[in-house]
PDB file of C-alpha atoms in Angstrom:
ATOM      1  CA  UNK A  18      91.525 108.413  94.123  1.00 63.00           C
ATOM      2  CA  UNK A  19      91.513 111.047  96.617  1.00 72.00           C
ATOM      3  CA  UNK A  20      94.675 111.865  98.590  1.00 77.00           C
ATOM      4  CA  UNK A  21      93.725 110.480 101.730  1.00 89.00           C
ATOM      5  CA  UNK A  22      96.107 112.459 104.177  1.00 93.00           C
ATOM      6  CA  UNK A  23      94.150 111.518 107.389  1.00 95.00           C
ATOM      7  CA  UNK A  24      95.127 108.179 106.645  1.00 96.00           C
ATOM      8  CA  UNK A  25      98.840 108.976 105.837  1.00 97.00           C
ATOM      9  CA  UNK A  26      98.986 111.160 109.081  1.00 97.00           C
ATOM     10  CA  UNK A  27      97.741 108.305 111.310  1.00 97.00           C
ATOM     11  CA  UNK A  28      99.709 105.843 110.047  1.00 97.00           C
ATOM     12  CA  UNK A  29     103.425 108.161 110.300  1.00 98.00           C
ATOM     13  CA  UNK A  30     101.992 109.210 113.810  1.00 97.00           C
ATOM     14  CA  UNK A  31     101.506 105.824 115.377  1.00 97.00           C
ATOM     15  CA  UNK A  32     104.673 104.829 114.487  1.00 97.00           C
ATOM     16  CA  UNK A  33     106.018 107.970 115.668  1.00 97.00           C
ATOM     17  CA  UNK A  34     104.394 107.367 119.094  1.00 97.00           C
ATOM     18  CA  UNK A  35     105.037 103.630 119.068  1.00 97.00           C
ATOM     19  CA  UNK A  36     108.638 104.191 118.259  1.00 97.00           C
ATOM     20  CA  UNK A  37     109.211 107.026 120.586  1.00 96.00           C
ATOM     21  CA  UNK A  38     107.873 105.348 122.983  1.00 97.00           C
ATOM     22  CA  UNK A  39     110.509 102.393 123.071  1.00 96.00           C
ATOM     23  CA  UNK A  40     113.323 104.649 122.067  1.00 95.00           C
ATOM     24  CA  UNK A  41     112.499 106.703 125.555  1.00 95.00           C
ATOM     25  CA  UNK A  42     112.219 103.797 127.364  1.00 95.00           C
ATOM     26  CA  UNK A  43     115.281 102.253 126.081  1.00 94.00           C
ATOM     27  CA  UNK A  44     117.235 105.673 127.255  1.00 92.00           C
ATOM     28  CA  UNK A  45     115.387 105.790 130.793  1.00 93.00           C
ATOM     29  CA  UNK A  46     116.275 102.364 131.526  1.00 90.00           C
ATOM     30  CA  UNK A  47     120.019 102.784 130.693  1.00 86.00           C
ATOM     31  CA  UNK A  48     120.137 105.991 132.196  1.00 86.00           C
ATOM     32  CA  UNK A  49     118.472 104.865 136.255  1.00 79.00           C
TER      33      UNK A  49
ATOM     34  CA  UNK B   9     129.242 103.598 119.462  1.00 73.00           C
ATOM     35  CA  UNK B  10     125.330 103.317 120.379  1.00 79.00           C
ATOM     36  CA  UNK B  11     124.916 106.886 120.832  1.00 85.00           C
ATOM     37  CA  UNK B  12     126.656 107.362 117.312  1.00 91.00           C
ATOM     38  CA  UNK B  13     124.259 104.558 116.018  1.00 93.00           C
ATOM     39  CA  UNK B  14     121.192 106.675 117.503  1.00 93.00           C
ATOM     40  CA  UNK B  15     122.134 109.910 115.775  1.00 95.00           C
ATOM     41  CA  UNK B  16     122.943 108.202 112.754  1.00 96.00           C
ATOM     42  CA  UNK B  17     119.314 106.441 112.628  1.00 96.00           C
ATOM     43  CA  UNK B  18     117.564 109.525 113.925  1.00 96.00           C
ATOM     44  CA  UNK B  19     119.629 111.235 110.967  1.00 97.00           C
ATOM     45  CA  UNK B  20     118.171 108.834 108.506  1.00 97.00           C
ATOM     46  CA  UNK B  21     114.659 109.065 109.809  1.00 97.00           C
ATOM     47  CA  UNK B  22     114.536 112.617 109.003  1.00 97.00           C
ATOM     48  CA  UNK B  23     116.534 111.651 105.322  1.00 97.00           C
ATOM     49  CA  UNK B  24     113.562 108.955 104.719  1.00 97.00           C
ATOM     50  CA  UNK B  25     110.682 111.179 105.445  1.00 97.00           C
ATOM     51  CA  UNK B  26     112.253 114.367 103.207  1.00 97.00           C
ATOM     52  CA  UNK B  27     112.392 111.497 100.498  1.00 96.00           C
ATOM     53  CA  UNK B  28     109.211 109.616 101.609  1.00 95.00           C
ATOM     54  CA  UNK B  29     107.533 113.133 101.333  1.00 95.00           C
ATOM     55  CA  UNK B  30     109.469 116.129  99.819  1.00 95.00           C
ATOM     56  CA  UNK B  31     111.302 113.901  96.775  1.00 94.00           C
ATOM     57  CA  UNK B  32     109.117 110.671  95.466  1.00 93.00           C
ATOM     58  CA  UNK B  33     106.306 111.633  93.505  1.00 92.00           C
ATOM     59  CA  UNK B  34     102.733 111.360  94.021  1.00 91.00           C
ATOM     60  CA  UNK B  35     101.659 108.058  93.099  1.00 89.00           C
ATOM     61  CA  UNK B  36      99.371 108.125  90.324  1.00 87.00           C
ATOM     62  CA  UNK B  37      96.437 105.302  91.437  1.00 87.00           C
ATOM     63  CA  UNK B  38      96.531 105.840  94.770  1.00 90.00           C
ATOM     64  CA  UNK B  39      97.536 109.185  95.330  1.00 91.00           C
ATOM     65  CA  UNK B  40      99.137 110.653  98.155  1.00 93.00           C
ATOM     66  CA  UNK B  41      98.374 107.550 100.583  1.00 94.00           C
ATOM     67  CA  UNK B  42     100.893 105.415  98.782  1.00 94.00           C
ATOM     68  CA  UNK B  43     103.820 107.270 100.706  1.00 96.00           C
ATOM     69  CA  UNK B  44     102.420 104.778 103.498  1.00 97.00           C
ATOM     70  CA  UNK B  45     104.735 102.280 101.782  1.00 96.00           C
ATOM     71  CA  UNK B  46     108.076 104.251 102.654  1.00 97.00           C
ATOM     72  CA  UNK B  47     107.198 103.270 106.447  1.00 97.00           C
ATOM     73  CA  UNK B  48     105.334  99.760 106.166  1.00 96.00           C
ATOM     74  CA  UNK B  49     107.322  97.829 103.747  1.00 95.00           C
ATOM     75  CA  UNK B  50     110.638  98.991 105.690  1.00 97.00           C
ATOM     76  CA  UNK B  51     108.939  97.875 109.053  1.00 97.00           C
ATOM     77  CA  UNK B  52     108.414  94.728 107.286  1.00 95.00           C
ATOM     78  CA  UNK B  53     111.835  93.772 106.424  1.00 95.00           C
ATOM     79  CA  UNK B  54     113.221  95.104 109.688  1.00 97.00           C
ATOM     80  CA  UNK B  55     110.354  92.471 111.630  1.00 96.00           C
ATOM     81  CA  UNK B  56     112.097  89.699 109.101  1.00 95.00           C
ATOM     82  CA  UNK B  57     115.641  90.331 109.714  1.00 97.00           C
ATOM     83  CA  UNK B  58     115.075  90.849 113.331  1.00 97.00           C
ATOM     84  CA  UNK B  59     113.734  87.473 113.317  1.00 97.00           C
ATOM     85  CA  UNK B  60     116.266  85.991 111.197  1.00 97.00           C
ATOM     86  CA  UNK B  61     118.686  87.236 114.064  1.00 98.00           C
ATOM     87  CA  UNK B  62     116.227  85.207 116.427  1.00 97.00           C
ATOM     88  CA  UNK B  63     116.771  82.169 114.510  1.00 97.00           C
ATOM     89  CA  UNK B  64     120.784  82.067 113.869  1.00 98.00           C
ATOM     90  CA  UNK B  65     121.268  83.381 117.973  1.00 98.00           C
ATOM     91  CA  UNK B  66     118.696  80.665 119.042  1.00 97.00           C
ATOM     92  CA  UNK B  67     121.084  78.384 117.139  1.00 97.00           C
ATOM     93  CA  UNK B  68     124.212  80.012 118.213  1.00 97.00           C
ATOM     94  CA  UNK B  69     122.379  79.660 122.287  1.00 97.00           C
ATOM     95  CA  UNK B  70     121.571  75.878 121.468  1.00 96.00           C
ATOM     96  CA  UNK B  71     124.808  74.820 120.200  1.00 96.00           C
ATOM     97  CA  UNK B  72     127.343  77.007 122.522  1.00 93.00           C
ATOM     98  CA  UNK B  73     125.293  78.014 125.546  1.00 93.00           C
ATOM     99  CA  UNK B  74     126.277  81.284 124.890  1.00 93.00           C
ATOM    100  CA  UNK B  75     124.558  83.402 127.075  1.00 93.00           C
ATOM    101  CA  UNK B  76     125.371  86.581 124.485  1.00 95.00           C
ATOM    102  CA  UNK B  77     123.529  85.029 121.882  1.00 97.00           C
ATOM    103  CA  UNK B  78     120.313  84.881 124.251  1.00 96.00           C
ATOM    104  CA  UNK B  79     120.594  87.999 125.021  1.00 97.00           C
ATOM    105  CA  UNK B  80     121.046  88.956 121.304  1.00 97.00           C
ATOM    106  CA  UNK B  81     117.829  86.695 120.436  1.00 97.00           C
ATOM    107  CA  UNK B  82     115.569  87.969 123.272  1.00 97.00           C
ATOM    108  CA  UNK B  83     116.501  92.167 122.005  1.00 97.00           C
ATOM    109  CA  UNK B  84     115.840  91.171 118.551  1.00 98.00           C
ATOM    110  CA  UNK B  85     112.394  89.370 118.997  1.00 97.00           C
ATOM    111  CA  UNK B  86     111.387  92.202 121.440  1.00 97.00           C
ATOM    112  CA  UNK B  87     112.615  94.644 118.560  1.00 98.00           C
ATOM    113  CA  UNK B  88     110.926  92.687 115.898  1.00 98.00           C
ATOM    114  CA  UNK B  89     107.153  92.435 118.218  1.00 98.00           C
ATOM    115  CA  UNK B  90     107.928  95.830 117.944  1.00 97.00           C
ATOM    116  CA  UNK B  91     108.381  96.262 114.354  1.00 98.00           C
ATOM    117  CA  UNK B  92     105.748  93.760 113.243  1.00 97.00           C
ATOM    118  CA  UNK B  93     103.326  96.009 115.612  1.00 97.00           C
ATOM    119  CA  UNK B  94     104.038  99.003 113.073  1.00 98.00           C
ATOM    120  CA  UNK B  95     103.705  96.551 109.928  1.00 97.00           C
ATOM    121  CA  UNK B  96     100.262  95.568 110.993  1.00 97.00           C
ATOM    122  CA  UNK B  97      98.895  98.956 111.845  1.00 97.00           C
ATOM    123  CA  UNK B  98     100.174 100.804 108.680  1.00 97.00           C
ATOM    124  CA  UNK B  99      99.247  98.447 107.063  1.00 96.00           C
ATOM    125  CA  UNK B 100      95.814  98.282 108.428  1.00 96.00           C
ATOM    126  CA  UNK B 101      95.578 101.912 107.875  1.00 97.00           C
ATOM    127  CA  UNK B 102      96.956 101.634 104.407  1.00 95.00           C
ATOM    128  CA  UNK B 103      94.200  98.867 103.372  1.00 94.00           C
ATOM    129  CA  UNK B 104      90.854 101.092 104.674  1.00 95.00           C
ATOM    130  CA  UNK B 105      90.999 103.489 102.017  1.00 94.00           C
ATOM    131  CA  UNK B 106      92.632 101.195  99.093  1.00 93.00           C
ATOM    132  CA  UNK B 107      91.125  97.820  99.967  1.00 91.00           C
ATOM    133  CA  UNK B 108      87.974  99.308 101.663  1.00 93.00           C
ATOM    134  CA  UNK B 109      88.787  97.213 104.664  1.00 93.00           C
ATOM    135  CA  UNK B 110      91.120  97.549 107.755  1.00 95.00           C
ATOM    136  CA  UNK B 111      91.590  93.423 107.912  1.00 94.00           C
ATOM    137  CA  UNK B 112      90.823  90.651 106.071  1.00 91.00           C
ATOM    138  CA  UNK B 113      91.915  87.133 106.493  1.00 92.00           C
ATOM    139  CA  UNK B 114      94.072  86.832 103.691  1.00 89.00           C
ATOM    140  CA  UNK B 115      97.094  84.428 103.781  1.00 89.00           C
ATOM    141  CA  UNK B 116      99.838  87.266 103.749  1.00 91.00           C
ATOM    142  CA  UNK B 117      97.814  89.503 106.756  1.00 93.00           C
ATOM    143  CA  UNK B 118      97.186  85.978 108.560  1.00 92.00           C
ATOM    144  CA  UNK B 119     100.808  84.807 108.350  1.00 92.00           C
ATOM    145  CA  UNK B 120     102.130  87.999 109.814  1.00 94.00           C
ATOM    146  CA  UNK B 121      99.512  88.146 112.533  1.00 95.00           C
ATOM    147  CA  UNK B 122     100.359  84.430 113.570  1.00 95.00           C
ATOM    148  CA  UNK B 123     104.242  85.656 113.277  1.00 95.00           C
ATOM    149  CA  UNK B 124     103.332  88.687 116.114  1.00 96.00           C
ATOM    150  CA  UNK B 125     101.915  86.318 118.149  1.00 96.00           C
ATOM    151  CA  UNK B 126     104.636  83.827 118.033  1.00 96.00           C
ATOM    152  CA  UNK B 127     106.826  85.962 119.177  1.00 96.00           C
ATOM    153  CA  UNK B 128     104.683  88.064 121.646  1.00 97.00           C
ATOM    154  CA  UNK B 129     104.358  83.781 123.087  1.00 96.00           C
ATOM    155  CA  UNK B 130     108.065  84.100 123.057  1.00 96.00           C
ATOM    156  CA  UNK B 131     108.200  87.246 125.223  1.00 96.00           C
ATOM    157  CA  UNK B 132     105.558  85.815 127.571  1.00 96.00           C
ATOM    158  CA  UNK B 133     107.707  82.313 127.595  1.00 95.00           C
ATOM    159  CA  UNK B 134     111.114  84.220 128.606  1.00 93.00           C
ATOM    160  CA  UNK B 135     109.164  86.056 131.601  1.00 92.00           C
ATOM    161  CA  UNK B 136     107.057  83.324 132.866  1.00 94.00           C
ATOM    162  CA  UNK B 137     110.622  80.997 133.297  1.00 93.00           C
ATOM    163  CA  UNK B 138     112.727  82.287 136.114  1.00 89.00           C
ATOM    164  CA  UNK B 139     115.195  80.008 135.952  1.00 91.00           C
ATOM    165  CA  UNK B 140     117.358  81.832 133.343  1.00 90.00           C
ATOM    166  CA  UNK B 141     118.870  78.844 131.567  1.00 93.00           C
ATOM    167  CA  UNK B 142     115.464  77.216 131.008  1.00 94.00           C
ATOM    168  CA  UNK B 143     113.902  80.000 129.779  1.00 94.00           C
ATOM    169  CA  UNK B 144     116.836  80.933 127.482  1.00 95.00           C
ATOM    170  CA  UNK B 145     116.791  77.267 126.078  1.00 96.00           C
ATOM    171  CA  UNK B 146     112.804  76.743 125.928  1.00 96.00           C
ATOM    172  CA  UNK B 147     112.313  80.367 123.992  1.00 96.00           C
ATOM    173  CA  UNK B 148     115.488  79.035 121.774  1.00 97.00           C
ATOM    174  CA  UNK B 149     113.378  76.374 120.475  1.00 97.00           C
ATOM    175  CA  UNK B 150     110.511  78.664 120.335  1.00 96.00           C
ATOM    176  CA  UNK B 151     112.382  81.276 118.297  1.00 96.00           C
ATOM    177  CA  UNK B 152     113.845  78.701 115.793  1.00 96.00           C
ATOM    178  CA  UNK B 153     110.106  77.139 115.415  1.00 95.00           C
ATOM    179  CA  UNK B 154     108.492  80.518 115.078  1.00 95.00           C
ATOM    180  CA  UNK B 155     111.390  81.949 112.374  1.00 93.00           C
ATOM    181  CA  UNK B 156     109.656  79.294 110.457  1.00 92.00           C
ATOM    182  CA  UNK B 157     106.924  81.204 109.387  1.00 91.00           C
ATOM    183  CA  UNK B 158     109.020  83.763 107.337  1.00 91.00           C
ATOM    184  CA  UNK B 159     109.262  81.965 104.536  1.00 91.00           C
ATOM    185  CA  UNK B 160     105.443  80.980 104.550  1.00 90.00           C
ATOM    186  CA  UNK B 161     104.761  85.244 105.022  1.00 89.00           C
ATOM    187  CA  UNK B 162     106.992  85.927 101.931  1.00 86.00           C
ATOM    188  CA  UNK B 163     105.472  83.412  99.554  1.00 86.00           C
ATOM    189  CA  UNK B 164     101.982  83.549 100.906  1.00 85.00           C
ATOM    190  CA  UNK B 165     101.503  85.962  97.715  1.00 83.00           C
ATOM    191  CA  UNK B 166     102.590  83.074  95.867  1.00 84.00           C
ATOM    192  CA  UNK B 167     101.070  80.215  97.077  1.00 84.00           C
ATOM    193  CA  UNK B 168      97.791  81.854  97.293  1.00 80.00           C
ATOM    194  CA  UNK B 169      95.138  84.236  95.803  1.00 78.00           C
ATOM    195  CA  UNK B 170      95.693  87.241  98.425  1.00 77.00           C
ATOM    196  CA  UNK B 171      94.222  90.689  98.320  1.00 78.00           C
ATOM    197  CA  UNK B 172      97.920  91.509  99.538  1.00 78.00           C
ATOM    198  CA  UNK B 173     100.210  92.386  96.121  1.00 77.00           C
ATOM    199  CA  UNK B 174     103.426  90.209  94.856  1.00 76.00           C
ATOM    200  CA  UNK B 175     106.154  92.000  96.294  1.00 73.00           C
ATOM    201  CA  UNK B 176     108.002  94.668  94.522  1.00 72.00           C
ATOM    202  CA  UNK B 177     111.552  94.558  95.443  1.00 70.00           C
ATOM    203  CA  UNK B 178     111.980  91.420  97.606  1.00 67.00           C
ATOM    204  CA  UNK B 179     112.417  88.720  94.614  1.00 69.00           C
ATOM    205  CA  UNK B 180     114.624  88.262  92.164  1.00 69.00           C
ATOM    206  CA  UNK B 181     115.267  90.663  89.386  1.00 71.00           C
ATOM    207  CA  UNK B 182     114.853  94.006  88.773  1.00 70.00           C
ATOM    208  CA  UNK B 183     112.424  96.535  90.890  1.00 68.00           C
ATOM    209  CA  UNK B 184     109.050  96.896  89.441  1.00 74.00           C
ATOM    210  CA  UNK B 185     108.743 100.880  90.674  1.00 82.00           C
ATOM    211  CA  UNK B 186     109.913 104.414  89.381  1.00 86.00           C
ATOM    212  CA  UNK B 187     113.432 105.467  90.261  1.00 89.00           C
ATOM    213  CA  UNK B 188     112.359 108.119  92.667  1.00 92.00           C
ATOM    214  CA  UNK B 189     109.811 105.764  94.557  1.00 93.00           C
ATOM    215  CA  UNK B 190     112.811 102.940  95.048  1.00 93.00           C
ATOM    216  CA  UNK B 191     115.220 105.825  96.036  1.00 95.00           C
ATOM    217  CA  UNK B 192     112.912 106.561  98.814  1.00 95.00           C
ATOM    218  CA  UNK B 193     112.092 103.144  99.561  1.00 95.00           C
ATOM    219  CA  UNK B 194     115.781 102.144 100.109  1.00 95.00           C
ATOM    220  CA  UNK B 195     116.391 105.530 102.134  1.00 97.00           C
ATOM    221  CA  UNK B 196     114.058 104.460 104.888  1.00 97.00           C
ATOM    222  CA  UNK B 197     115.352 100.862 104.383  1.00 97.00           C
ATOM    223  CA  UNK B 198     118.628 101.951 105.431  1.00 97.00           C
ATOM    224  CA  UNK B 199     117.106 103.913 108.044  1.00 98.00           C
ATOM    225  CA  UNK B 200     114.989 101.320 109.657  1.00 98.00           C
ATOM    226  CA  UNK B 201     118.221  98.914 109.593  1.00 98.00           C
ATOM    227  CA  UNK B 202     120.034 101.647 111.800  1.00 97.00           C
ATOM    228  CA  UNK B 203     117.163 102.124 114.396  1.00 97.00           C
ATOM    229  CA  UNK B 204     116.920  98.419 114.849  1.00 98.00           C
ATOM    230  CA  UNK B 205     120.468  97.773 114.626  1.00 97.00           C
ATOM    231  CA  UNK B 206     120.655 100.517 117.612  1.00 97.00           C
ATOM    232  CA  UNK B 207     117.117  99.600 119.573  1.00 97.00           C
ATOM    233  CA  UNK B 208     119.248  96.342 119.506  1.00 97.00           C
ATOM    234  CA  UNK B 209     122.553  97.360 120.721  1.00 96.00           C
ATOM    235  CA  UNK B 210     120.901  99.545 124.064  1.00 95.00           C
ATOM    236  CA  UNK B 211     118.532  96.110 124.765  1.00 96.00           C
ATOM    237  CA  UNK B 212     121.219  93.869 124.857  1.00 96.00           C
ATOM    238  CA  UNK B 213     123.489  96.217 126.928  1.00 95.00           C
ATOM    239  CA  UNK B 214     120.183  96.978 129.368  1.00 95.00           C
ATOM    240  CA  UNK B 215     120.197  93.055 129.433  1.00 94.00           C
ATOM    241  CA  UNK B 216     124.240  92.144 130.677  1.00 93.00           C
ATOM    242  CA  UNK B 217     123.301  95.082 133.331  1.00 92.00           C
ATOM    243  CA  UNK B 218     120.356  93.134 134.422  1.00 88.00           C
ATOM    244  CA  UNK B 219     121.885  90.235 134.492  1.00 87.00           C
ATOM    245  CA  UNK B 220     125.482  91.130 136.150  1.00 87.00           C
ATOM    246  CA  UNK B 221     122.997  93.096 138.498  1.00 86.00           C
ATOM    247  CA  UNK B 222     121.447  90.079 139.556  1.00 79.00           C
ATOM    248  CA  UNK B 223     124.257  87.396 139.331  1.00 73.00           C
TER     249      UNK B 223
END
């Protein structure tokens, strides 16, 4: 089966964003 | 103590992607797109134990009026919408080029898609109310109905012929996986349990504020 790294990369970098995303928010809102 | 708990998951983050990718080998059917796994099975758990926490501070909220344990139950469901959000997508992703699909309405994939929008109902539920105490003790009853559907997600496999595979380390005996695969796996595990232990901790804390701020 081929490697399929696209797949791998989108997966890791939606959660990155996703995650990142509520993690900043998180700080923001404790910080104002 | 949260800032500590932030480093620490932010620590193991980096620790479960040098395993995920640097130290587990290639996987020999599916290639390289099996390291998938080291992020969607570990959102999976942390979606069940956040909503395990749902169901014993629902409890906790019915039986004590505790207004902690609300605000313990309402940062753990938002943690585990959160969570269950990343399950669905990598997984998803995951079943396009293995499955040849992005959905199907299997019974596992269709339990946890009911269990997102529980919850996301939940969410809605606690805005909609303003009167705090009603909304704490109507989402109470909605989180302790809702939890219900964890065991029906983790035996679906079972009960049913799914496209979705048994599970491989939540069930009794041994792990049915290589060493170095399992190391990796439990890295992340312990690394997802940190970022929602510490998404948690900050909610709850942004929650007292709100509340003292508007007491």
């Amino acid at each position: 089966m081929p490697d399929n790294w696209g797949f791998v990369l989108a997966a890791y970098g939606l959660a990155a964003i996703v995650l990142g995303a509520y993690w900043r928010r998180l700080v923001r809102r404790g910080q104002s | 103590m949260s800032r500590l708990l932030g480093w620490l998951a932010a620590a193991g983050l980096v620790a479960g992607l040098v395993m995920g990718f640097g130290v587990a080998p290639r996987e020999v059917t599916q290639g390289n797109v099996q390291r998938i796994m080291y992020l969607h099975v570990p959102s999976v758990w942390v979606a069940y134990l956040a909503f395990a926490v749902v169901f014993v501070a629902s409890i906790a909220y019915l039986a004590k009026r505790a207004e902690a344990a609300d605000r313990i139950a309402c940062a753990s469901a938002e943690v585990g919408v959160l969570f269950t959000g990343v399950t669905i997508a990598s997984g998803s992703i995951w079943g396009k080029p293995t499955w040849g699909t992005w959905w199907t309405w299997d019974a596992r994939l269709t339990s946890v898609a009911i269990l997102f929008v529980m919850y996301l109902g939940y969410l809605l539920l606690r805005g909609m109310i303003e009167d705090r105490e009603r909304a704490a003790r109507y989402s109470a009853v909605l989180g302790i109905i809702a939890a219900l559907d964890l065991p029906l997600i983790h035996f679906s496999v079972y009960w049913w012929r799914t496209l979705h595979q048994p599970p491989s380390i939540m069930k009794p005996g041994a792990a049915t996986m290589p060493p170095m695969i399992l190391a990796a796996l439990l890295v992340n595990f312990v690394a997802f349990t940190l970022l929602y232990a510490y998404f948690v901790l900050a909610r709850v804390r942004l929650l007292r504020r709100e509340q003292e701020a508007m007491a």
